[in-house]
Short mmCIF file of C-alpha atoms and ligand atoms in Angstrom, two decimals:
data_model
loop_
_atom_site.label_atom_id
_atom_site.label_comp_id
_atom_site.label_asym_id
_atom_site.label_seq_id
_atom_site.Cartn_x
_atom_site.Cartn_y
_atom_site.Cartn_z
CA UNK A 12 -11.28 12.58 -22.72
CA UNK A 13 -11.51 14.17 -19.24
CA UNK A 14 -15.44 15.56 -18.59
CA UNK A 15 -17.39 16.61 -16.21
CA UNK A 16 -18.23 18.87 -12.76
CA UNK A 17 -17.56 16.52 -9.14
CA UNK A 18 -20.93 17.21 -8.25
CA UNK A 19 -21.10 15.43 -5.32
CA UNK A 20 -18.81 12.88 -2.58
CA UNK A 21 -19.82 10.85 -0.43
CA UNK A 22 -17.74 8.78 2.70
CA UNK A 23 -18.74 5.39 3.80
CA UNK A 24 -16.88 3.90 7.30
CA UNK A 25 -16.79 -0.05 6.06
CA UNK A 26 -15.71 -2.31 8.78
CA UNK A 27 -14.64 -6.25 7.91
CA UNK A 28 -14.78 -8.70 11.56
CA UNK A 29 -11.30 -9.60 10.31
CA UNK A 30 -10.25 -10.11 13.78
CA UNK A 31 -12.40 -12.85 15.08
CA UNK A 32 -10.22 -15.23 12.78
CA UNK A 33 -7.05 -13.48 13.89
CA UNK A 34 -6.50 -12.08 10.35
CA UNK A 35 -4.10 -9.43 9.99
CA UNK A 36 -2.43 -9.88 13.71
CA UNK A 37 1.09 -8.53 14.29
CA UNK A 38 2.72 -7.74 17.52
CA UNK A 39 1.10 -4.33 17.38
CA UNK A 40 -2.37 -4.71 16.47
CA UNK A 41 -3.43 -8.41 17.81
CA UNK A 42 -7.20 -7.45 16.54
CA UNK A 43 -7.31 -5.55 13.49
CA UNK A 44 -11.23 -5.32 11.82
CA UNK A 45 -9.89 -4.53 7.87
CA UNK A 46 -11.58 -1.53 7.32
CA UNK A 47 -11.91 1.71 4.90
CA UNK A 48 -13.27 5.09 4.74
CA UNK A 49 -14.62 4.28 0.98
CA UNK A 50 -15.19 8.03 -1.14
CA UNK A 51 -17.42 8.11 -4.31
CA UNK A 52 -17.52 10.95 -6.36
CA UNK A 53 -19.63 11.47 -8.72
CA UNK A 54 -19.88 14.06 -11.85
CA UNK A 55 -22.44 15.66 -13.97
CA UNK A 56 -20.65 14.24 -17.19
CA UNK A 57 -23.00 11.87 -18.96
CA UNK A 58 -20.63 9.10 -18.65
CA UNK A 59 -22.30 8.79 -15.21
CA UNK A 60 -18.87 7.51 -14.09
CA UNK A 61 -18.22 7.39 -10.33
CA UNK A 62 -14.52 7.32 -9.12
CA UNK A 63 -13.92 5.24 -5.88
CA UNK A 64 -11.37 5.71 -3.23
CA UNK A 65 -10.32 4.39 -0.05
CA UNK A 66 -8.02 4.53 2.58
CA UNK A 67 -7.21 1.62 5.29
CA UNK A 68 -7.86 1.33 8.70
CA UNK A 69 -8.26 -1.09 11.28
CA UNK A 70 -11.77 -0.79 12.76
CA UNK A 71 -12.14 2.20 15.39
CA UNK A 72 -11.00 5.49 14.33
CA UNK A 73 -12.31 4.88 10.53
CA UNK A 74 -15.17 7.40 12.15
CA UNK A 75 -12.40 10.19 12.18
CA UNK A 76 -11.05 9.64 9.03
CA UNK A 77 -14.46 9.46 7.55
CA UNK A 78 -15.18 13.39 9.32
CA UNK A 79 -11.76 13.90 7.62
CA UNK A 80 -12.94 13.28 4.22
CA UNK A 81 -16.16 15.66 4.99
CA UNK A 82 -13.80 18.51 6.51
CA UNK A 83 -12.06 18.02 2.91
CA UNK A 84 -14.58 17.59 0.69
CA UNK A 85 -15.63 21.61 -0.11
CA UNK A 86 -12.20 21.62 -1.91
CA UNK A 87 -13.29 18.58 -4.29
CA UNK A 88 -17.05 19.13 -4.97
CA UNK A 89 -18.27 21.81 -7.81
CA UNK A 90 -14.61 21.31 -9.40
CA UNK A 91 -14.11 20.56 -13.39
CA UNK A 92 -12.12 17.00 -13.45
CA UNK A 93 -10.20 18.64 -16.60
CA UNK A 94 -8.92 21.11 -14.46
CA UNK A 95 -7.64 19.23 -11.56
CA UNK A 96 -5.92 16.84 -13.84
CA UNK A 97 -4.08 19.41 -16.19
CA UNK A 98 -3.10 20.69 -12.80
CA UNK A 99 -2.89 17.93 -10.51
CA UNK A 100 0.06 19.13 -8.62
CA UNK A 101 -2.13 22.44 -7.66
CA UNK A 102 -4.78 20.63 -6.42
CA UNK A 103 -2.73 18.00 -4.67
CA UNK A 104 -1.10 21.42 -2.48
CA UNK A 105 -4.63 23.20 -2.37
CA UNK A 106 -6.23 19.40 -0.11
CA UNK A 107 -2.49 19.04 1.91
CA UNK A 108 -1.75 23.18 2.59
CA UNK A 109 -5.13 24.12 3.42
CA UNK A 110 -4.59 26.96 5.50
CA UNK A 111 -6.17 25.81 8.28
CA UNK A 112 -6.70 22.22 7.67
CA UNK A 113 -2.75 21.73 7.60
CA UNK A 114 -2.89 22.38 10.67
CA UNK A 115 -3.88 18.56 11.84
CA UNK A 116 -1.68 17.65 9.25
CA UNK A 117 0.78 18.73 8.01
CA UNK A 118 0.59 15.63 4.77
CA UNK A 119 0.27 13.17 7.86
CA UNK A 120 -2.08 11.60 10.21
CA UNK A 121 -5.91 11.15 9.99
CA UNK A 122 -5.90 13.99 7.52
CA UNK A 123 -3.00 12.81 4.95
CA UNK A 124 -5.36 8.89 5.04
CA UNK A 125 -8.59 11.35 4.36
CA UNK A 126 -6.54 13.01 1.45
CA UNK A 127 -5.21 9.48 -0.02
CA UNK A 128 -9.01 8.33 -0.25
CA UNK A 129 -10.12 11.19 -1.96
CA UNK A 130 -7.38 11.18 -4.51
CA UNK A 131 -7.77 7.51 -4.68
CA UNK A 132 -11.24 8.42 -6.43
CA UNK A 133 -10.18 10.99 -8.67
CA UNK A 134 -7.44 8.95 -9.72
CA UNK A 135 -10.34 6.16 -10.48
CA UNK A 136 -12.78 8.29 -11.78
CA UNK A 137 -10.23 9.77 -14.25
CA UNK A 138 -8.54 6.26 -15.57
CA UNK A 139 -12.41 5.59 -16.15
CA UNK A 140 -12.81 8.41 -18.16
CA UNK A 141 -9.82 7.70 -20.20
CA UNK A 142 -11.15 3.81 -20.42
CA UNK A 143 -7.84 2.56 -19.01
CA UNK A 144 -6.74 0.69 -15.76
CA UNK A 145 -4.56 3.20 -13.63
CA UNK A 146 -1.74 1.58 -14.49
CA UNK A 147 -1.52 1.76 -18.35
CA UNK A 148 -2.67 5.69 -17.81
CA UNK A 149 0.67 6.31 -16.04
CA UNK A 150 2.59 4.40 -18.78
CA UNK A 151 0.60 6.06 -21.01
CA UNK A 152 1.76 9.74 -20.05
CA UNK A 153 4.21 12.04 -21.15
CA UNK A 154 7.28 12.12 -18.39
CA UNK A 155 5.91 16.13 -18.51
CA UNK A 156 2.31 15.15 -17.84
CA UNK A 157 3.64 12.97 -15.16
CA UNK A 158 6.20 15.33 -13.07
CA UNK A 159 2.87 17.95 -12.76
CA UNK A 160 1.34 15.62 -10.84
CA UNK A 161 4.18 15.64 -8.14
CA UNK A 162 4.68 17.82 -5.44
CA UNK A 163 7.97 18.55 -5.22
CA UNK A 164 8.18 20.52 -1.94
CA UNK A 165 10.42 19.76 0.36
CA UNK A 166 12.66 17.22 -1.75
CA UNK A 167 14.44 19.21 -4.33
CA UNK A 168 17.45 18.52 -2.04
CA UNK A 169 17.12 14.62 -2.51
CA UNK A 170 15.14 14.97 -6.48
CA UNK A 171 14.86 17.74 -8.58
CA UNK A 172 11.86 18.22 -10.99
CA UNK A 173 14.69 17.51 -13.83
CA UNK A 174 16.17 14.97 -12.38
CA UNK A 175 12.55 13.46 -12.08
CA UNK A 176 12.18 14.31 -15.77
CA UNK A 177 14.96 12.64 -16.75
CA UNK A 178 14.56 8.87 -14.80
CA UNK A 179 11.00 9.19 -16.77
CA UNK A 180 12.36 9.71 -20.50
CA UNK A 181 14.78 7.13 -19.46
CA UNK A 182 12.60 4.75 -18.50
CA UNK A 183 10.39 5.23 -22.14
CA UNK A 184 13.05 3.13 -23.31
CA UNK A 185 12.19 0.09 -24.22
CA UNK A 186 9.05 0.46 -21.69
CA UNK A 187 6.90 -1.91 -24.65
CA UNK A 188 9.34 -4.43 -24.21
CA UNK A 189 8.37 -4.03 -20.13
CA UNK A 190 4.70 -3.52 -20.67
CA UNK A 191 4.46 -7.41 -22.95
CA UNK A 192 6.54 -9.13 -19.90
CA UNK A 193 4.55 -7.79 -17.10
CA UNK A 194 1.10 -9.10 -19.37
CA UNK A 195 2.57 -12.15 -20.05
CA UNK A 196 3.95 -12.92 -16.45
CA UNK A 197 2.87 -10.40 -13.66
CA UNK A 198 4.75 -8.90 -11.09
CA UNK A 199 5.99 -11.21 -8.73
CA UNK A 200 4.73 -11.44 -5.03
CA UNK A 201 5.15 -13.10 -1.67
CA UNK A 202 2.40 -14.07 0.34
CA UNK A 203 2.08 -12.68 4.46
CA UNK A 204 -1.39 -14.82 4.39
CA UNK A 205 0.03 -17.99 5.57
CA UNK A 206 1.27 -16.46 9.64
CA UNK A 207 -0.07 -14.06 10.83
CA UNK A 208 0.73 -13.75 15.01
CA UNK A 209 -2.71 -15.25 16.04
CA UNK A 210 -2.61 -18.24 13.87
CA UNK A 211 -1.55 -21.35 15.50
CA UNK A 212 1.32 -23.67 14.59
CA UNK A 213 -1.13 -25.64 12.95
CA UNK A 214 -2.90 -23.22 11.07
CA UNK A 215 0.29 -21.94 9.84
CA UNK A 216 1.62 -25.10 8.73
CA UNK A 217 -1.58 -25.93 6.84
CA UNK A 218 -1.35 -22.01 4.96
CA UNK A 219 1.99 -22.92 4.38
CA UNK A 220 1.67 -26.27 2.62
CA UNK A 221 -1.40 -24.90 0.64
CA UNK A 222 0.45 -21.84 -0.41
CA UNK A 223 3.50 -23.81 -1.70
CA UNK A 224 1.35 -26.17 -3.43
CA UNK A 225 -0.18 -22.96 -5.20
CA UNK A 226 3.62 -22.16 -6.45
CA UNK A 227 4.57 -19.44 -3.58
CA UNK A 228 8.03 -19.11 -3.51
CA UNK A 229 8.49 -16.25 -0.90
CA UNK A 230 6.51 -15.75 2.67
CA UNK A 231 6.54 -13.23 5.49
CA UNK A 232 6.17 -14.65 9.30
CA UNK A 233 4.94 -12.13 12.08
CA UNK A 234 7.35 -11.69 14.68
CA UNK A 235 8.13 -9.88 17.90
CA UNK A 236 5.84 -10.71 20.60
CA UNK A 237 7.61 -13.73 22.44
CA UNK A 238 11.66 -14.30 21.00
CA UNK A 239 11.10 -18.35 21.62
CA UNK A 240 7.49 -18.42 19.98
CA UNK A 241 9.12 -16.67 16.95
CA UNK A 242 11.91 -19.55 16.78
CA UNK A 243 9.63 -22.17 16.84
CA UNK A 244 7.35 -20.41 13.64
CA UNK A 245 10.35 -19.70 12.00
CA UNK A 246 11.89 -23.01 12.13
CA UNK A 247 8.36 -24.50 11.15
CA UNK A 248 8.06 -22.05 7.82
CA UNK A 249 11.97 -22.69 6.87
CA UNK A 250 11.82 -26.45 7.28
CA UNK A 251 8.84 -26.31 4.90
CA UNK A 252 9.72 -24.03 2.73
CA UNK A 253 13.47 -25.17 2.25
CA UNK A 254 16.09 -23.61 2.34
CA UNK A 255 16.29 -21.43 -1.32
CA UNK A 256 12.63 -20.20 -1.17
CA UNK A 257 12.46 -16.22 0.26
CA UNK A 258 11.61 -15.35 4.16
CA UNK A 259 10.93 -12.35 5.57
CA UNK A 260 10.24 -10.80 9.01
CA UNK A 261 7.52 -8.39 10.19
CA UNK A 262 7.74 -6.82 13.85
CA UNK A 263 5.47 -4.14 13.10
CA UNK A 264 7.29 -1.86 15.27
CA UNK A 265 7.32 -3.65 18.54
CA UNK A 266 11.03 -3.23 19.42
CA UNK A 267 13.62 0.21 20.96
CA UNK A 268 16.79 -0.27 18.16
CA UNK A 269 18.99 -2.12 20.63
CA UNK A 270 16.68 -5.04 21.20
CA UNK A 271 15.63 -5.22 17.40
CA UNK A 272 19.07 -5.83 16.83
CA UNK A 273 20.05 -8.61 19.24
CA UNK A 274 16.35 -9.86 18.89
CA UNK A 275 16.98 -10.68 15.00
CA UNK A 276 20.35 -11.99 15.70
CA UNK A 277 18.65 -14.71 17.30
CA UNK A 278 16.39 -15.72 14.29
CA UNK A 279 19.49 -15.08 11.59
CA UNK A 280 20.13 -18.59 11.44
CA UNK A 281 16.30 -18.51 9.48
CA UNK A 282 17.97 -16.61 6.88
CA UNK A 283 15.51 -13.91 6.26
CA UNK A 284 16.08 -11.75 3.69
CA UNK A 285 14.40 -8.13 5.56
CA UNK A 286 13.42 -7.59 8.87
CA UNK A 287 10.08 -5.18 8.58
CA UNK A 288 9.70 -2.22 11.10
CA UNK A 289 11.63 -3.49 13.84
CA UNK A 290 11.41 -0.31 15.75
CA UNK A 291 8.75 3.20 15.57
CA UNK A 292 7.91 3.74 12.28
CA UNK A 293 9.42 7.64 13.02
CA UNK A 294 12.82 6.70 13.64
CA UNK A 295 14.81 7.31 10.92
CA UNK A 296 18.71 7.05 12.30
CA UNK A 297 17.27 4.12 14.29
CA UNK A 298 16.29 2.54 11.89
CA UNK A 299 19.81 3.21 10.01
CA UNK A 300 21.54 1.85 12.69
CA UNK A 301 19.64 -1.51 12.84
CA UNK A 302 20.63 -1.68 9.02
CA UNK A 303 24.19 -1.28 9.58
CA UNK A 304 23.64 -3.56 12.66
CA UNK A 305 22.16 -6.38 10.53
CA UNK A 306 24.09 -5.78 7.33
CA UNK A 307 27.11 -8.30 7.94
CA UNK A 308 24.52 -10.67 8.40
CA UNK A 309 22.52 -10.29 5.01
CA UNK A 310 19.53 -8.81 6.65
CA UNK A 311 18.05 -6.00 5.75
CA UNK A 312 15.71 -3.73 6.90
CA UNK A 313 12.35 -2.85 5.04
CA UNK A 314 9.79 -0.06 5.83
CA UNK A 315 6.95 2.11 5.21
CA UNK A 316 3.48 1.06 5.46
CA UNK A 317 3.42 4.20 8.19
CA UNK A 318 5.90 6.52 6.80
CA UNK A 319 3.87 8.77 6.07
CA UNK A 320 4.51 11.55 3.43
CA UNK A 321 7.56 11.70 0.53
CA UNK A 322 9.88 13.92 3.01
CA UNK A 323 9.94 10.58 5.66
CA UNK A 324 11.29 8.70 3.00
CA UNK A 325 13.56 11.07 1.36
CA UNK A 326 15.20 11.21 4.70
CA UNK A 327 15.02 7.34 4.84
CA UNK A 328 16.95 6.96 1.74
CA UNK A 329 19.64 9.67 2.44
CA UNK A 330 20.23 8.22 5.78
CA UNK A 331 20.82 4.63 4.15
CA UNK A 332 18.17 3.49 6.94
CA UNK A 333 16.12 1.05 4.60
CA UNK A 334 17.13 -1.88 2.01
CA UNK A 335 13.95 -2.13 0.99
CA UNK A 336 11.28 0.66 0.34
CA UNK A 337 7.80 -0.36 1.45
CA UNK A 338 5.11 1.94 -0.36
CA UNK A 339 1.29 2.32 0.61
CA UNK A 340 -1.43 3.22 -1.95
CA UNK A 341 -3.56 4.64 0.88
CA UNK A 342 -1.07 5.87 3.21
CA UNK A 343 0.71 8.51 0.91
CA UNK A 344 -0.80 11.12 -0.45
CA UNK A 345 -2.64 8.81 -3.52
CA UNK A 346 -0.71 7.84 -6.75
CA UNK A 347 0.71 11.88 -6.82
CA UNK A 348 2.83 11.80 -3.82
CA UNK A 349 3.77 7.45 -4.67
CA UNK A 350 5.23 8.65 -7.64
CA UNK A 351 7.57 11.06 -5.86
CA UNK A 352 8.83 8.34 -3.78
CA UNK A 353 9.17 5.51 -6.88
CA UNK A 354 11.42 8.31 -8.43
CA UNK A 355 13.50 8.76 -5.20
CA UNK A 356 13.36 5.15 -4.67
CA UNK A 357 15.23 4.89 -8.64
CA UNK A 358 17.41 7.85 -7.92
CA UNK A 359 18.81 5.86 -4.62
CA UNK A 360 18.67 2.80 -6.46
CA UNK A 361 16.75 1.14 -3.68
CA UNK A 362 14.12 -1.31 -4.38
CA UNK A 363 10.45 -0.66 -4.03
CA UNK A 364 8.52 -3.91 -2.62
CA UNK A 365 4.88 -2.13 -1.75
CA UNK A 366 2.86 -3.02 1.44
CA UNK A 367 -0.62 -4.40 0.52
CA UNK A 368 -1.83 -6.21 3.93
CA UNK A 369 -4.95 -4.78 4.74
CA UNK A 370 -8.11 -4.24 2.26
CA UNK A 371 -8.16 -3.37 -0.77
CA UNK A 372 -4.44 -2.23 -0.95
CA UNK A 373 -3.56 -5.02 -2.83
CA UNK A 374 -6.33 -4.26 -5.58
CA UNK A 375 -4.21 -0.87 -5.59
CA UNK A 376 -0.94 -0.94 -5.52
CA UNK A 377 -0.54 -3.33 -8.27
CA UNK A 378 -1.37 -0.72 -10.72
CA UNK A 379 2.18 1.07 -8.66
CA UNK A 380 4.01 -1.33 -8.76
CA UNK A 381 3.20 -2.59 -12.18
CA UNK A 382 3.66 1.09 -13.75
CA UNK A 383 7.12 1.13 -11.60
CA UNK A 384 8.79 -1.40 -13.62
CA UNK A 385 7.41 -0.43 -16.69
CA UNK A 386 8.59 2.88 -16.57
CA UNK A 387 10.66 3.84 -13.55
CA UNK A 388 12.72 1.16 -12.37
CA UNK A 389 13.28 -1.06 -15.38
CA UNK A 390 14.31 -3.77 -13.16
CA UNK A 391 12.15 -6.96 -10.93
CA UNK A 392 16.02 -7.70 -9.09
CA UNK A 393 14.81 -8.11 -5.47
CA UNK A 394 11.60 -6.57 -5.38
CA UNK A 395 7.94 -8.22 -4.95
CA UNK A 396 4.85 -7.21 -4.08
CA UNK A 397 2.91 -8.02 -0.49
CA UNK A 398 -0.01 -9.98 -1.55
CA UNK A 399 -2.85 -11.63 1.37
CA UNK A 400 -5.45 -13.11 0.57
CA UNK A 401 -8.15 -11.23 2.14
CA UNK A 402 -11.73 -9.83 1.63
CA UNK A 403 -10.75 -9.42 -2.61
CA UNK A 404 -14.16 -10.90 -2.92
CA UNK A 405 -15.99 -7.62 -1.83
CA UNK A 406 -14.36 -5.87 -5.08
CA UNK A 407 -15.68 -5.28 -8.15
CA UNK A 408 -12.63 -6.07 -9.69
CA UNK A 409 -9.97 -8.18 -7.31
CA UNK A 410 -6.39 -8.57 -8.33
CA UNK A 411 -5.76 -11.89 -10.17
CA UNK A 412 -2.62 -14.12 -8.83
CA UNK A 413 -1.21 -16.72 -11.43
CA UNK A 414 1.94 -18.34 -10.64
CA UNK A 415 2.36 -16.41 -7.43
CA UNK A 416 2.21 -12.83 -9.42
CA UNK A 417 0.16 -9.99 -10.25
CA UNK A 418 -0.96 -9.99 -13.42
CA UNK A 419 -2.42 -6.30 -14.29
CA UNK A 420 -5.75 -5.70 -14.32
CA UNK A 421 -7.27 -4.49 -17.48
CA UNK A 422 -11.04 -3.54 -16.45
CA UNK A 423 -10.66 0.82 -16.30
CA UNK A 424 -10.07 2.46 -13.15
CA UNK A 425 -7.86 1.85 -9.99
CA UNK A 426 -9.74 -0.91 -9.06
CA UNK A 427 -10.91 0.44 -5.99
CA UNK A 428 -14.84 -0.12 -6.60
CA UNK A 429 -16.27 -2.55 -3.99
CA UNK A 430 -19.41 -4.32 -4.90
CA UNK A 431 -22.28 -2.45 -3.40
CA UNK A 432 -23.97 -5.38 -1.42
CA UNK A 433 -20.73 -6.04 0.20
CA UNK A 434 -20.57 -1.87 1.45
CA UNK A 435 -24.43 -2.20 2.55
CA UNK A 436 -23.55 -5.29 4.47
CA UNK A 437 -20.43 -4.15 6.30
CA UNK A 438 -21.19 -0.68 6.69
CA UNK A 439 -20.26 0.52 10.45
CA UNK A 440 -22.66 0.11 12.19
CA UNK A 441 -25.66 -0.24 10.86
CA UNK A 442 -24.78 -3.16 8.14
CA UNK A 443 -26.37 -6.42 8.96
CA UNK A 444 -23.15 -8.15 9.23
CA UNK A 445 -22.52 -5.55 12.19
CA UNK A 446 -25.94 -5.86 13.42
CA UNK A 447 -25.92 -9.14 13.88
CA UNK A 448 -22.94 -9.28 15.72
CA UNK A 449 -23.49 -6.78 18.12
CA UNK A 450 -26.64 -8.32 19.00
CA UNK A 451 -24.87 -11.60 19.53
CA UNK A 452 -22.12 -9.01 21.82
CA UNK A 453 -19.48 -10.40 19.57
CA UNK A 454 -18.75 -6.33 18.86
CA UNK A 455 -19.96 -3.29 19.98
CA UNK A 456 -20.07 0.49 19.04
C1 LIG B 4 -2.39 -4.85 10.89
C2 LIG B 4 -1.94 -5.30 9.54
O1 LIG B 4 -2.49 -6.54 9.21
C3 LIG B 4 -0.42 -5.37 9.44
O2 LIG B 4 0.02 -6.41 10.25
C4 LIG B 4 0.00 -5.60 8.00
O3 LIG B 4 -0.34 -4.50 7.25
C5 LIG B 4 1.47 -5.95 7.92
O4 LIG B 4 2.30 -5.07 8.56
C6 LIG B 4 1.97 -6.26 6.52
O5 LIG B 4 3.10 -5.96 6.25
O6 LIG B 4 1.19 -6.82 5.78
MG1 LIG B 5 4.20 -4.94 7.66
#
């Protein structure tokens, strides 16, 4: 049962010193502080259930998404929660066509993150309501209930609300069958945790023997800053990890099309199965062209931690320009617009394998990813799930890993809630954590 008036939303900035251990480096963002603008809503229901949503950032700037949230937040608060879920796809168009809000926008930018976090929360607050994580909601729903929570602007050309209509009544096939494998054993994942680009040989090589003794089977290396520093780490993680075990590549953007191709050429003999954003996360054809490129060689290309809205990725997938589709919980428009782009993802018969480095995303996506194989794709062939193994000690409910998968969460919600000693601690700036370490000039505001 769906209750209750938003009576209120609030926006936290919520920094994590992630990058005085090197955490999180790439060749992009050599100091990223794991960070979120973290929403609460609240209701006047008695259930005095909050929903919780966040979006991910990496330190400075999580000011302006948090002033995004505000600017947004007159559409939310005095709303009836029945009402925007019977007609999710209205309110999803009323926070990303604001007449004037659009404007910074349109559906990308500081202003599509802002939206994500807010829909993050009702999202929460409503698989609360309807005691049930997010994930068994979505399998829960009627393919009807589920298309009216999709905008389908701008991609009729690629996916048609009956097209859409019929991958979901397809997929209630045998979806119980689905549902008892992924409790019994998870969705699987790869690990990123192990190199990061600031971690030294040594620190690599010590993740990596840790992780394989935990049963990982498939690892991401950062790559593109320096082409011989990226042999060496490659050679190190393939010589322990042997030869059948999964690698994959992460540039993060760092390369123009031309180098990305003769740059991976040189670490082919790795055999990695993707190369990750070799090139600006905007470039759609170039992207297409380093597939065709790297094709002959088994390599393929993966993106989409910053594509940012459903019509990037349509394009993606008609232009042939990914192998592998890379989704965000908290870079899309929240679970509405995701599900657009799992649909388009089964209509191009691509395979979704989600990005979940940063906070919290891996606490989210799982519910995605999990509800994607239930009842979209049908199918684990060559897809896995980013996991790292980061800050999930700050949430209420962190993800569980068992034999190097997810296995899905059954406490209500999205499982976005951080514990609330964790948020007054690391709050930006005036946490104690922060404090502390701007009076020792380790940061500063
Ligand atoms: C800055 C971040 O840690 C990124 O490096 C990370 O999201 C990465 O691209 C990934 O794929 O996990
Ligand atoms: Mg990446």
């Amino acid at each position: 049962m769906v209750k209750g008036k938003i009576t209120g939303l609030s926006v936290k900035d919520v920094r994590f010193p992630t990058s005085l251990g090197h955490h999180g480096s790439d060749a992009m963002h050599t100091d990223p502080d794991y960070s979120a603008a973290y929403v609460v809503i609240e209701t006047d229901a008695e259930d005095a259930l909050k929903g919780y949503g966040l979006t991910f950032t990496l330190g400075k700037g999580t000011e302006i998404v948090v002033c995004a949230v505000k600017a947004l937040s007159h559409l939310v608060v005095g709303r009836n929660l029945e009402d925007i879920v019977t007609n999710f796809r209205d309110f999803y168009r009323q926070l990303t066509s604001d007449g004037q809000l659009r404007w910074i926008g349109p559906e990308k930018g500081v202003v599509q993150l802002a939206t994500s976090a807010v829909l993050n929360a009702v999202w929460d607050l409503w698989a609360k309501q309807e005691g049930k994580p997010l994930w068994k909601l979505l399998v829960d729903m009627t393919p009807e209930q589920l298309v009216c929570c999709i905008d389908f602007r701008y991609i009729t050309d690629a996916l048609t609300e009956a097209q859409a209509l019929e991958i979901l009544r397809n997929g209630k096939q045998r979806q119980e069958t689905r549902e008892e494998h992924m409790l019994k054993n998870g969705y699987p994942a790869y690990t990123t945790s192990c190199a990061w680009l600031g971690y030294s040989d040594k620190q690599l090589q010590k993740l990596c023997a840790e992780a394989l003794k935990e049963g990982w089977t498939r690892f991401k290396v950062k790559v593109g800053a320096d082409l011989q520093d990226d042999i060496r780490r490659c050679k190190l993680i393939r010589d322990m990890i042997g030869p059948d075990n999964k690698l994959m590549l992460d540039a993060n953007q760092r390369w123009d099309v031309n180098e990305a191709i003769s740059w991976v050429k040189e670490l082919a003999l790795f055999k990695p199965l993707w190369i990750e954003e070799p090139t600006s996360p905007d470039d759609i054809l170039g992207h297409g062209t380093i597939s065709k490129a790297l094709a002959p060689l088994g390599i393929g290309v993966a993106t989409g931690e910053q594509c940012h809205n459903r019509v990037m990725f349509k394009q993606f997938l008609q232009a042939h320009a990914l192998q592998y589709l890379q989704i965000d919980s908290c870079r899309l428009g929240s679970v509405n617009e995701n599900l657009s782009v799992l649909l388009m993802a089964r209509k191009f018969n691509i395979p979704v394998c989600p990005h979940a480095g940063g906070v919290g995303l891996c606490e989210l996506v799982q519910h995605l990813i999990i509800f994607d194989y239930i009842s979209v794709s049908g199918s684990l062939e060559n897809r896995m799930c980013e996991y790292v193994d980061h800050l999930h000690e700050h949430f209420k409910h962190p993800v569980t890993i068992r034999n190097a998968a997810y296995m899905p969460p059954t406490d209500p919600g999205y499982s976005t809630e951080m514990k609330e000693e964790s948020v007054l601690l690391y709050q930006f700036p005036s946490g104690a954590i922060w404090q502390q370490l701007i009076h020792e000039k380790k940061a500063e505001i």
